[in-house]
Coordinates of N, CA and C and ligand atoms in Angstrom, one line a residue:
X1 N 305.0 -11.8 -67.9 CA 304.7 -10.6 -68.7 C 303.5 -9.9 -68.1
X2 N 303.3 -8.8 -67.9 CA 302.1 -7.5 -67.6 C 301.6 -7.5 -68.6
X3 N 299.8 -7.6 -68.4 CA 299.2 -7.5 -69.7 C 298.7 -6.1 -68.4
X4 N 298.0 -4.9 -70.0 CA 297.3 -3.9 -69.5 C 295.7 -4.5 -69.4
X5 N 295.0 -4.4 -68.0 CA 293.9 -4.3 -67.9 C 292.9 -2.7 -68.1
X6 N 291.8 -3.2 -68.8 CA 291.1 -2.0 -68.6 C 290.5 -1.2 -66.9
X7 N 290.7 0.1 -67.5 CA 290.7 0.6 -65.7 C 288.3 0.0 -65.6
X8 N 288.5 -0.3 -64.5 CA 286.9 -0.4 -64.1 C 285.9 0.9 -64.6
X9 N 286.4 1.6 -64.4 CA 285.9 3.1 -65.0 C 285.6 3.5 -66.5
X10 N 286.2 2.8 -67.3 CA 286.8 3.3 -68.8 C 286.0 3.4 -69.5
X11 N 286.0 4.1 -70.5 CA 285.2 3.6 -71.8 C 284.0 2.5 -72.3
X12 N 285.5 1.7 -72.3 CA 284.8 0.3 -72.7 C 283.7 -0.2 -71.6
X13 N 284.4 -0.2 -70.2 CA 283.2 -0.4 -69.2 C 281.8 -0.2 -69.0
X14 N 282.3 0.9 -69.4 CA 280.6 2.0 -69.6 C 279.9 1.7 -70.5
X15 N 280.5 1.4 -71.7 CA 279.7 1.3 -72.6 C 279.1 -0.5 -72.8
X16 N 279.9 -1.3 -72.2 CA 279.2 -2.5 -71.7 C 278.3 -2.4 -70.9
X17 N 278.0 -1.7 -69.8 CA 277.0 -1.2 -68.9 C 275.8 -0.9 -69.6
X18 N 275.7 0.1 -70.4 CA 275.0 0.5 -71.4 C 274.8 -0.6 -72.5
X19 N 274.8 -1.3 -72.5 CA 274.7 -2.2 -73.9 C 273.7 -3.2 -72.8
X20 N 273.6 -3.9 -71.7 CA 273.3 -4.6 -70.9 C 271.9 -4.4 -71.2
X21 N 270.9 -3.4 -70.9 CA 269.7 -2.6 -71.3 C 269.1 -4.2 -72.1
X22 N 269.8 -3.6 -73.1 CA 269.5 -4.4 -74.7 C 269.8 -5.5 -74.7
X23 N 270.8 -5.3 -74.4 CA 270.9 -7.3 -74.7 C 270.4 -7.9 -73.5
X24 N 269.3 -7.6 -72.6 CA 268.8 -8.7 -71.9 C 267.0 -8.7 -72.7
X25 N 266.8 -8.2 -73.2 CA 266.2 -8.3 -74.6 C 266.0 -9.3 -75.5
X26 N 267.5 -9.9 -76.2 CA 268.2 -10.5 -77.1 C 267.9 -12.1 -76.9
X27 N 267.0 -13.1 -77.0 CA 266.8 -14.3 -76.7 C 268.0 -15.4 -76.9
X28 N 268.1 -15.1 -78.3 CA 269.5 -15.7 -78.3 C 270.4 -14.8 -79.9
X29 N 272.0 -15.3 -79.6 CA 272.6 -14.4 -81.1 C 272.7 -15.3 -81.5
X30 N 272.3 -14.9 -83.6 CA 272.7 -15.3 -84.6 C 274.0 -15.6 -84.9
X31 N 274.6 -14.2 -85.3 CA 275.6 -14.1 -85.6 C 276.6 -13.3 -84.4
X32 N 277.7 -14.0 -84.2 CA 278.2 -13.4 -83.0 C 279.4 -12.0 -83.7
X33 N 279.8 -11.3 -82.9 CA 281.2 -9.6 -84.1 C 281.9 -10.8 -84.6
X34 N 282.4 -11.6 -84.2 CA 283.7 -12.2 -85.1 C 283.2 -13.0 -85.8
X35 N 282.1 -14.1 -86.0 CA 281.5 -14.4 -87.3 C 281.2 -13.3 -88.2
X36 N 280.4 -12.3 -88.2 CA 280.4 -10.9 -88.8 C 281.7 -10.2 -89.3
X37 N 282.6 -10.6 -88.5 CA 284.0 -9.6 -89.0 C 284.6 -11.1 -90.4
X38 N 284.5 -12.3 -89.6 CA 285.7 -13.1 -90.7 C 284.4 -13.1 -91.9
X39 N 283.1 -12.8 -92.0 CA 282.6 -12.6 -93.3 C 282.7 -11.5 -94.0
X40 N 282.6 -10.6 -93.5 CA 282.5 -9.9 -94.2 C 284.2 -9.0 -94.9
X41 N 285.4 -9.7 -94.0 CA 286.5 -9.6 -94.7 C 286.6 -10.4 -96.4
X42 N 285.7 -11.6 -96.2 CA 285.5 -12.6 -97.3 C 284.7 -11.5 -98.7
X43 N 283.5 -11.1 -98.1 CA 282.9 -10.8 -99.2 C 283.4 -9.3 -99.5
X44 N 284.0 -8.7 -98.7 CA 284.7 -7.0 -99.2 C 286.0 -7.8 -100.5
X45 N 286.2 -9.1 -100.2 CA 287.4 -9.8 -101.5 C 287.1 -9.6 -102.1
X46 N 285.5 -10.5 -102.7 CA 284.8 -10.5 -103.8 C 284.5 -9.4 -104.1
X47 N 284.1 -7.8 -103.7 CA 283.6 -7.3 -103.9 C 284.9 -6.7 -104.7
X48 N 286.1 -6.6 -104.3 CA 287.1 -5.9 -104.8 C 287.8 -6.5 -106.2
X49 N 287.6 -7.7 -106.3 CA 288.1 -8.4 -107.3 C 287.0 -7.7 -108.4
X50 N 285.4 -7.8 -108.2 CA 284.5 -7.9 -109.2 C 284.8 -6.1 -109.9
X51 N 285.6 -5.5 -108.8 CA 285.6 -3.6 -109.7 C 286.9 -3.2 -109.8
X52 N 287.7 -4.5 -109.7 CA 289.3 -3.6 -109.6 C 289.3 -3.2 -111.0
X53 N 289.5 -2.1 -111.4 CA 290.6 -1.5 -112.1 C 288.9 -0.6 -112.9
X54 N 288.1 -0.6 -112.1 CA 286.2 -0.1 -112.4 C 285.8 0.8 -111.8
X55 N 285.5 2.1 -112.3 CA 285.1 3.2 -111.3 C 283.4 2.4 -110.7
X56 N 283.5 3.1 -109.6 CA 281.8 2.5 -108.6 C 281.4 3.0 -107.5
X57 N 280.4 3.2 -107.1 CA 279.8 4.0 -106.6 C 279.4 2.9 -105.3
X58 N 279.4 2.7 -104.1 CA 278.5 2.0 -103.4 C 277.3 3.2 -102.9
X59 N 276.2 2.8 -103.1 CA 275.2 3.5 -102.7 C 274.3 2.7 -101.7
X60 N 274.5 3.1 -100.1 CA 273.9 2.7 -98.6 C 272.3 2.9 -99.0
X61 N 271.6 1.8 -98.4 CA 270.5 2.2 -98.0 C 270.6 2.5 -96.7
X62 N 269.6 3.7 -96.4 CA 269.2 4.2 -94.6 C 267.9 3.7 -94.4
X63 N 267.6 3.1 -93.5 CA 269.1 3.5 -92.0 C 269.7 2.3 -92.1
X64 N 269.1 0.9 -92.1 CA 269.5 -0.2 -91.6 C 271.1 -1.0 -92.1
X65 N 271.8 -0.3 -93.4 CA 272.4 -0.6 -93.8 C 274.0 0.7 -93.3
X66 N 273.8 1.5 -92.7 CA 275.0 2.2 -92.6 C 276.3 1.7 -91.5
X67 N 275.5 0.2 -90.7 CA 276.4 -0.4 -90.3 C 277.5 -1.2 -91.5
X68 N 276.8 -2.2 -91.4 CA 277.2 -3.0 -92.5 C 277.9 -1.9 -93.8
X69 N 277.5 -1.2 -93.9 CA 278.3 -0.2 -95.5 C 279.2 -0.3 -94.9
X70 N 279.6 0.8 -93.7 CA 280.9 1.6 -93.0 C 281.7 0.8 -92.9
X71 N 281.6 -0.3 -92.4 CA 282.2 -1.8 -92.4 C 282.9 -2.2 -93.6
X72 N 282.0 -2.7 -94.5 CA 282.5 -3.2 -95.7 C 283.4 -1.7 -96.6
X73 N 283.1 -0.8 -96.6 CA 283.7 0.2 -97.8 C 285.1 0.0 -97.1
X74 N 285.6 0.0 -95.6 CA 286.4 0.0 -95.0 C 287.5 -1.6 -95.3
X75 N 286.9 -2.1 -95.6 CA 287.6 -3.2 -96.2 C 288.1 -3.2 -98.1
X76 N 287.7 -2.5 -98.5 CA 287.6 -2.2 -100.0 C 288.8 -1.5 -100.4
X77 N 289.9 -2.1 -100.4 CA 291.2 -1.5 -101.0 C 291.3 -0.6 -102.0
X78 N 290.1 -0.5 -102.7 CA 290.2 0.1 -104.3 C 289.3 1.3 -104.4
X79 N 289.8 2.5 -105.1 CA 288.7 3.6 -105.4 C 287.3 3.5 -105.3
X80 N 286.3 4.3 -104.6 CA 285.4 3.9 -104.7 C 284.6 5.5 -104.3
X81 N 283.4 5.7 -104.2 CA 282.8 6.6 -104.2 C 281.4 6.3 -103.2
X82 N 280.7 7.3 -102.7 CA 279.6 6.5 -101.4 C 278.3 7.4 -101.8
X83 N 277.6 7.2 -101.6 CA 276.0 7.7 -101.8 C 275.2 7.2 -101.3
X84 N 274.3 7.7 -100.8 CA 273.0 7.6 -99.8 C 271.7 7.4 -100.3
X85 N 271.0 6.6 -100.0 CA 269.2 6.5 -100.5 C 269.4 6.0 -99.4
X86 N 267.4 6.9 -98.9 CA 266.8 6.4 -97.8 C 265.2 5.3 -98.2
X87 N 265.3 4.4 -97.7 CA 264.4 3.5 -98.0 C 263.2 3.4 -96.8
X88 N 261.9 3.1 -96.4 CA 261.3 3.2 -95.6 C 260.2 2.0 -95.9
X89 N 260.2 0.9 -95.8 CA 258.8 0.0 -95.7 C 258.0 -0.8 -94.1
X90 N 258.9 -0.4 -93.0 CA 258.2 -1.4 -92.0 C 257.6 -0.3 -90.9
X91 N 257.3 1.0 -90.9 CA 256.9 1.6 -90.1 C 257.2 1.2 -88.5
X92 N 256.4 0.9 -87.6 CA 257.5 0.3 -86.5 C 256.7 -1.0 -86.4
X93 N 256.6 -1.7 -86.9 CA 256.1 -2.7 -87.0 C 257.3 -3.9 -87.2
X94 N 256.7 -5.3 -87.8 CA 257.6 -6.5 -88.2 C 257.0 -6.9 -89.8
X95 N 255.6 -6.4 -90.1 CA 255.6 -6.2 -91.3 C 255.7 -5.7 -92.2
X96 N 256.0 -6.1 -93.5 CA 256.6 -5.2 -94.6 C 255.0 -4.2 -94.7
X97 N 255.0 -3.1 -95.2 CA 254.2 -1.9 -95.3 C 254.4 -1.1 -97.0
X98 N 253.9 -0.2 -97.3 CA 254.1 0.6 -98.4 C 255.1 1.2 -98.5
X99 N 256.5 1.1 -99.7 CA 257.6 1.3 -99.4 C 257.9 3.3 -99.4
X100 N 258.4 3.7 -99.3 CA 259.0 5.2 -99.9 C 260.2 5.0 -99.7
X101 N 261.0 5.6 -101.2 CA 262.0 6.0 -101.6 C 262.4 7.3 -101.5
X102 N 263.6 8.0 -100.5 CA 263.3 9.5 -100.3 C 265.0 9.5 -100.8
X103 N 265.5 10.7 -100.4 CA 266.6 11.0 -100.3 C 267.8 10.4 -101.7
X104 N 267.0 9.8 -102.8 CA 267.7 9.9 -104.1 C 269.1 10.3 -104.4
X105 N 270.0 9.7 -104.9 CA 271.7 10.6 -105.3 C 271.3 11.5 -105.7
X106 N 271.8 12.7 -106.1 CA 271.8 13.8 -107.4 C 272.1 13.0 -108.8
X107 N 271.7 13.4 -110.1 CA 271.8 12.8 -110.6 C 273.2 12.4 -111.6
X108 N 274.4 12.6 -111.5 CA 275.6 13.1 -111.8 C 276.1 12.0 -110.9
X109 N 275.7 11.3 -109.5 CA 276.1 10.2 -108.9 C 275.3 9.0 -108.9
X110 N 274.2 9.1 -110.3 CA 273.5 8.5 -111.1 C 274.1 7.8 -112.2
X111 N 274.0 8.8 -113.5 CA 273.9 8.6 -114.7 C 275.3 7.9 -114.9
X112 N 275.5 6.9 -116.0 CA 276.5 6.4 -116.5 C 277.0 5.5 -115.3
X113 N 277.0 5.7 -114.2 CA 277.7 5.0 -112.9 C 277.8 3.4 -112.8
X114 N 278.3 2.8 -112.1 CA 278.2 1.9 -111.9 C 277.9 1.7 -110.4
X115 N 277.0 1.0 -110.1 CA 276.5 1.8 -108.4 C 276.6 0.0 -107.6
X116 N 277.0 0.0 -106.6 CA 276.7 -1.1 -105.7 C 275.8 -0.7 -104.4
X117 N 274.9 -1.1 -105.0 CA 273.3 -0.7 -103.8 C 274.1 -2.0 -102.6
X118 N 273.7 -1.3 -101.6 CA 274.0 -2.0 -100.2 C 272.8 -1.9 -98.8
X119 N 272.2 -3.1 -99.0 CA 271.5 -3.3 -97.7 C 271.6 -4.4 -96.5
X120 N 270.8 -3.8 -95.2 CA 271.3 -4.8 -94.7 C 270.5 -6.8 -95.2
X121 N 269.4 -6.1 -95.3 CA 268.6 -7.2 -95.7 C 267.6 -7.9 -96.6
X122 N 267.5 -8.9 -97.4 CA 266.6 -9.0 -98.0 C 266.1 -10.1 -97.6
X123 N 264.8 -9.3 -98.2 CA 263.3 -10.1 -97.2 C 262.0 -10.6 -98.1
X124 N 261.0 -9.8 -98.3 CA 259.9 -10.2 -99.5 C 260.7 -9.3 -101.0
X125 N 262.0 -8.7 -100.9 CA 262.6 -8.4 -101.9 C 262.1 -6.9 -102.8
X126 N 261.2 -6.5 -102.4 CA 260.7 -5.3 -102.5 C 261.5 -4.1 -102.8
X127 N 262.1 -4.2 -101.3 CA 262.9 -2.5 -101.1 C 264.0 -2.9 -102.7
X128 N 265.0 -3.5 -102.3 CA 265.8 -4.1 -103.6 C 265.5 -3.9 -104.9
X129 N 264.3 -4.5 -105.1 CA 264.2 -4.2 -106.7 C 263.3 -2.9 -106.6
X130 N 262.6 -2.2 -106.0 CA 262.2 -1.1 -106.7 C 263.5 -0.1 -106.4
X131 N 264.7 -0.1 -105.8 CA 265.7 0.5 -105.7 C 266.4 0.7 -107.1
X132 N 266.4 -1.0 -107.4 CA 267.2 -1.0 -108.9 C 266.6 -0.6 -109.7
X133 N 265.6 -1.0 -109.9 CA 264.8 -0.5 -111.2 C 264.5 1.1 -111.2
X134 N 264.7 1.9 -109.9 CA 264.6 3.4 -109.9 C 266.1 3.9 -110.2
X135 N 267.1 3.1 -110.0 CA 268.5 3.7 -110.2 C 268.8 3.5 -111.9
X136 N 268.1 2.2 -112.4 CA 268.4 2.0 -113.8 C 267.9 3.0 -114.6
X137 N 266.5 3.4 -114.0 CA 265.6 4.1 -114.9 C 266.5 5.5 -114.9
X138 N 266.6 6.3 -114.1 CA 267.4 6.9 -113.8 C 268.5 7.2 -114.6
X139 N 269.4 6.4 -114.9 CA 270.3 6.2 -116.0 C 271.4 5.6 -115.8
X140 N 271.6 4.9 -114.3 CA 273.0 4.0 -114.0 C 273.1 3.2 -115.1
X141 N 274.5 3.0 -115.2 CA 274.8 2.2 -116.2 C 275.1 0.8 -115.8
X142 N 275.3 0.5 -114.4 CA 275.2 -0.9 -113.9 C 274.6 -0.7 -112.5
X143 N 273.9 -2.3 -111.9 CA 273.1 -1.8 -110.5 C 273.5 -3.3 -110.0
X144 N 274.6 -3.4 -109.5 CA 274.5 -4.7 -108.6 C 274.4 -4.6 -107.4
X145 N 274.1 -5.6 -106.3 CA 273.4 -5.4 -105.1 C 274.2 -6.5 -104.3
X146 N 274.3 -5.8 -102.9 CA 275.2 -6.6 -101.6 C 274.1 -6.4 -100.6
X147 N 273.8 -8.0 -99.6 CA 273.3 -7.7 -98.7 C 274.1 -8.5 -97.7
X148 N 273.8 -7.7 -96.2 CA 274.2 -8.3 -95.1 C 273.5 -9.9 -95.2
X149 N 272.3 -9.9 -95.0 CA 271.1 -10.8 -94.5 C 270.7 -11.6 -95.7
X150 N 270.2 -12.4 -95.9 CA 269.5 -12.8 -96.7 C 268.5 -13.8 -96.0
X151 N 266.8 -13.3 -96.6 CA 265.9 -14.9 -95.9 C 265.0 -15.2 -97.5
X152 N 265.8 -15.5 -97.9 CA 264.7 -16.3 -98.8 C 263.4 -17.0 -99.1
X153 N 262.9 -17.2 -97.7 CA 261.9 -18.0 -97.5 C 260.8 -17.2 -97.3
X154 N 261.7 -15.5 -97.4 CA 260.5 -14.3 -97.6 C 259.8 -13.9 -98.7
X155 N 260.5 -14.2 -99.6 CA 259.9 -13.4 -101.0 C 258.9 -13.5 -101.4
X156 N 258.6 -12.1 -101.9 CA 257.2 -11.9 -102.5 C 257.9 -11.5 -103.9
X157 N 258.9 -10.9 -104.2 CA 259.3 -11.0 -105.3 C 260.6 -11.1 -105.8
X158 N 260.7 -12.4 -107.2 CA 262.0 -12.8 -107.5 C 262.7 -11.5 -107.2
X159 N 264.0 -11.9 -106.5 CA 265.1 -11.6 -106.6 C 265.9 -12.0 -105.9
X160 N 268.0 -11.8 -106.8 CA 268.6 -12.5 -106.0 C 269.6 -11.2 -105.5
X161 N 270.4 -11.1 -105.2 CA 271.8 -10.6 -104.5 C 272.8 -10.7 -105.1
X162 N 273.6 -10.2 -105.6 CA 275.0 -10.8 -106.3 C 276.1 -10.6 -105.0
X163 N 276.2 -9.7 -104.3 CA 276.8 -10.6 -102.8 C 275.8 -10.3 -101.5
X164 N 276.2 -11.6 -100.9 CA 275.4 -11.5 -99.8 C 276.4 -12.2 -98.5
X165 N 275.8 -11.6 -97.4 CA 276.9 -12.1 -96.2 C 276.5 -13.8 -95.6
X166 N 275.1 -13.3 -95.1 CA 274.8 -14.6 -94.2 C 273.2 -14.7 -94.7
X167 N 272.9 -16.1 -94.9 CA 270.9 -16.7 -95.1 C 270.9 -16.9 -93.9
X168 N 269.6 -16.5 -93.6 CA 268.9 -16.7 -92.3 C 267.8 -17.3 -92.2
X169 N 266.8 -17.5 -91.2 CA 265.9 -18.7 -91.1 C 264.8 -17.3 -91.6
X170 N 263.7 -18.3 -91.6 CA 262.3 -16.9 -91.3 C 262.2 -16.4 -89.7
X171 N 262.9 -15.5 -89.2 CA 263.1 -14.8 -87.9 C 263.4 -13.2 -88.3
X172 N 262.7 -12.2 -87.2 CA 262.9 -11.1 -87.3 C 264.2 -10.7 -86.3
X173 N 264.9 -10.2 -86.8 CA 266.4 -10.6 -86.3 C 266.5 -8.6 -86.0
X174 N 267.3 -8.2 -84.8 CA 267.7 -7.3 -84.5 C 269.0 -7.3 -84.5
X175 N 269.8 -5.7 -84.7 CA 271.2 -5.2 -84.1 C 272.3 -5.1 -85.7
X176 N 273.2 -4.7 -85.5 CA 274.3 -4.7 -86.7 C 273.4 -3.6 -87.7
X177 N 272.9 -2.6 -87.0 CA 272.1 -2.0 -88.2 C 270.7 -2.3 -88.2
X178 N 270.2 -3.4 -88.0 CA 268.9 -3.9 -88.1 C 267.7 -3.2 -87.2
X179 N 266.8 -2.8 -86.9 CA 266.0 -2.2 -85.5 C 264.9 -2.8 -85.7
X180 N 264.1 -2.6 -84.4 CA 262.5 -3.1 -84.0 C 262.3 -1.8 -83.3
X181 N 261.3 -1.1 -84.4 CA 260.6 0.3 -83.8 C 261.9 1.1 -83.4
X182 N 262.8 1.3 -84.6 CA 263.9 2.2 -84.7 C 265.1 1.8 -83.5
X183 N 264.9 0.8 -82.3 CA 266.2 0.2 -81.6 C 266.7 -0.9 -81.9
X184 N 267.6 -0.9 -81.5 CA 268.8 -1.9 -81.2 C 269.4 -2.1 -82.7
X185 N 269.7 -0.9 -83.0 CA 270.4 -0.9 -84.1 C 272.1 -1.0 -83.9
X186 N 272.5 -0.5 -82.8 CA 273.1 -0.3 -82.5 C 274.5 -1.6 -81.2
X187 N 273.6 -2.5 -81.5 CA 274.2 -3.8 -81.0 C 275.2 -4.4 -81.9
X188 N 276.3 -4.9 -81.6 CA 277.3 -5.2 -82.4 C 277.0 -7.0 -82.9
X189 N 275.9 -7.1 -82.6 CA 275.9 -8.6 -82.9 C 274.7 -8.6 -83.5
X190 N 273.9 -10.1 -84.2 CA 272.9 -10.0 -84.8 C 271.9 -11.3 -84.0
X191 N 270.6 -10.4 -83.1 CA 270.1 -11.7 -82.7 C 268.6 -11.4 -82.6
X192 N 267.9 -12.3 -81.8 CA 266.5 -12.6 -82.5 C 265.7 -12.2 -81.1
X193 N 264.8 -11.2 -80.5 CA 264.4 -10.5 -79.8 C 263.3 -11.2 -79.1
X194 N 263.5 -11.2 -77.5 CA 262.3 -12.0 -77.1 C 261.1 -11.5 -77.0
X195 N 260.1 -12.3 -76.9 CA 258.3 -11.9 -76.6 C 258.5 -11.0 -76.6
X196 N 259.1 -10.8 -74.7 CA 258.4 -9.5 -74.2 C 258.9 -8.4 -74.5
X197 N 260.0 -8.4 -75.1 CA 260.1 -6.9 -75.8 C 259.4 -6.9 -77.1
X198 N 258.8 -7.5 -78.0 CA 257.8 -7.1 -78.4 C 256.5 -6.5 -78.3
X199 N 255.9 -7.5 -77.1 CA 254.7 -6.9 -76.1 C 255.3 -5.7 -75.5
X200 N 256.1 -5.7 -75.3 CA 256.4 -4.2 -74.2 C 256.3 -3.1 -75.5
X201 N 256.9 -2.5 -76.2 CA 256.5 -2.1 -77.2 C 255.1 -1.8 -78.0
X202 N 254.3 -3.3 -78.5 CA 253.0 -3.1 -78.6 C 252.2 -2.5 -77.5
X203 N 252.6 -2.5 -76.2 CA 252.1 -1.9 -75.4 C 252.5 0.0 -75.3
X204 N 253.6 0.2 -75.8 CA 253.6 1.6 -75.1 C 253.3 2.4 -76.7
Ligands
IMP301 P1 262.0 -6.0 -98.1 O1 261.6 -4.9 -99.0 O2 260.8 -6.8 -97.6 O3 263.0 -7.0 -98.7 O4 262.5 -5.5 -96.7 C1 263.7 -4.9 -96.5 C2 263.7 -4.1 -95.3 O5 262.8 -4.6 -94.3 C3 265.0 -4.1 -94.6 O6 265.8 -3.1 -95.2 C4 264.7 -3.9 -93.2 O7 264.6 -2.5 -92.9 C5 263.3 -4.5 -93.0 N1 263.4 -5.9 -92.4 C6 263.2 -7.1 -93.0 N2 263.4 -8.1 -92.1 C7 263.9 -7.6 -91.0 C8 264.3 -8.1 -89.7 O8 264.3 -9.3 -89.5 N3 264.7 -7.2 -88.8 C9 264.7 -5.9 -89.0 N4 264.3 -5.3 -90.1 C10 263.9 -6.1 -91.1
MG302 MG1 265.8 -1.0 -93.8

């Protein structure tokens, strides 16, 4: 049987070429695409069982979450609706900083709703709960929360997830959405960044 190979030239080539950059970077991966894909088929289940026959809003946090959303909504068999908040606490740094909340729904993709906040990560728990407690006040009428990541051994304050993909160690973890000084968001896998691209960085 003839299988098609990809031409040397293609697309895909290229864009392996270009990914190389970065992942010589990458010390080692967490989670490899197909760990990421067979979870997150699992938890788009749950997510659909918990609103079938339920109007809902999933509302992304930016940036680090627009992987992970586009992903999961795409698995979501059932009516649903998408909204945006922008969230900002790590400046280009690895620690958490003073949060701002920008780019708010309108309030009509608020009020009465039932919203599923979606991030990639929770960490000292911050961004999360001042999210919820700003959508409640607001006047959502339900605020449950999905994360990619979870590290629990961050928190500075209670909080939990009602779905979450994968717990992770205490490691600053790049790619799938995630960045260090706005890169490597853009890597299809999730992994943990060596020294020297830290120092290279603090340096420039
Ligand atoms: P929290 O408010 O401390 O829970 O922080 C949540 C935000 O911190 C996430 O949305 C990320 O932007 C960022 N963050 C936390 N840990 C990591 C990490 O390991 N890599 C990249 N960003 C992270
Ligand atoms: Mg973020």
């Amino acid at each position: 049987m003839t299988s098609i190979q990809p031409r040397r030239d293609s697309g895909a080539a290229t864009a392996g070429a270009d990914l190389g950059a970065m992942e010589r970077d990458i010390e080692r991966i967490l989670l490899s695409e197909e760990q990421i894909r067979v979870r997150i088929d699992e938890v788009a289940r749950s997510v659909t069982r918990e609103y079938a026959g339920r109007d809902f809003t999933v509302v992304s946090v930016l940036k680090g979450s627009c992987i992970f959303a586009s992903d999961l909504i795409r698995r979501i068999p059932i009516p649903l609706e998408l909204a945006f908040v922008a969230a900002s606490s790590y400046g280009d740094g690895t620690q958490s900083g003073e949060l701002h909340l920008n780019f708010l729904p309108s309030d009509n993709e608020i009020a009465g709703r039932n919203l599923l906040l979606v991030d990639d990560i929770l960490d000292t728990g911050k961004t999360m709960n001042a999210l919820k407690k700003e959508l409640l006040r607001q006047g959502a009428h339900e605020v449950r929360t999905c994360v990619f990541l979870d590290k629990p051994s961050r928190r500075d304050v209670e909080f939990d997830a009602d779905f979450r993909c994968f717990e992770i160690e205490d490691l600053f973890v790049v790619g799938y959405g995630l960045d260090f000084a706005g890169r490597y968001r853009n890597l299809p896998f999730v992994g943990a960044l060596r020294r020297e691209a830290f120092e290279r960085a603090n340096r420039s």
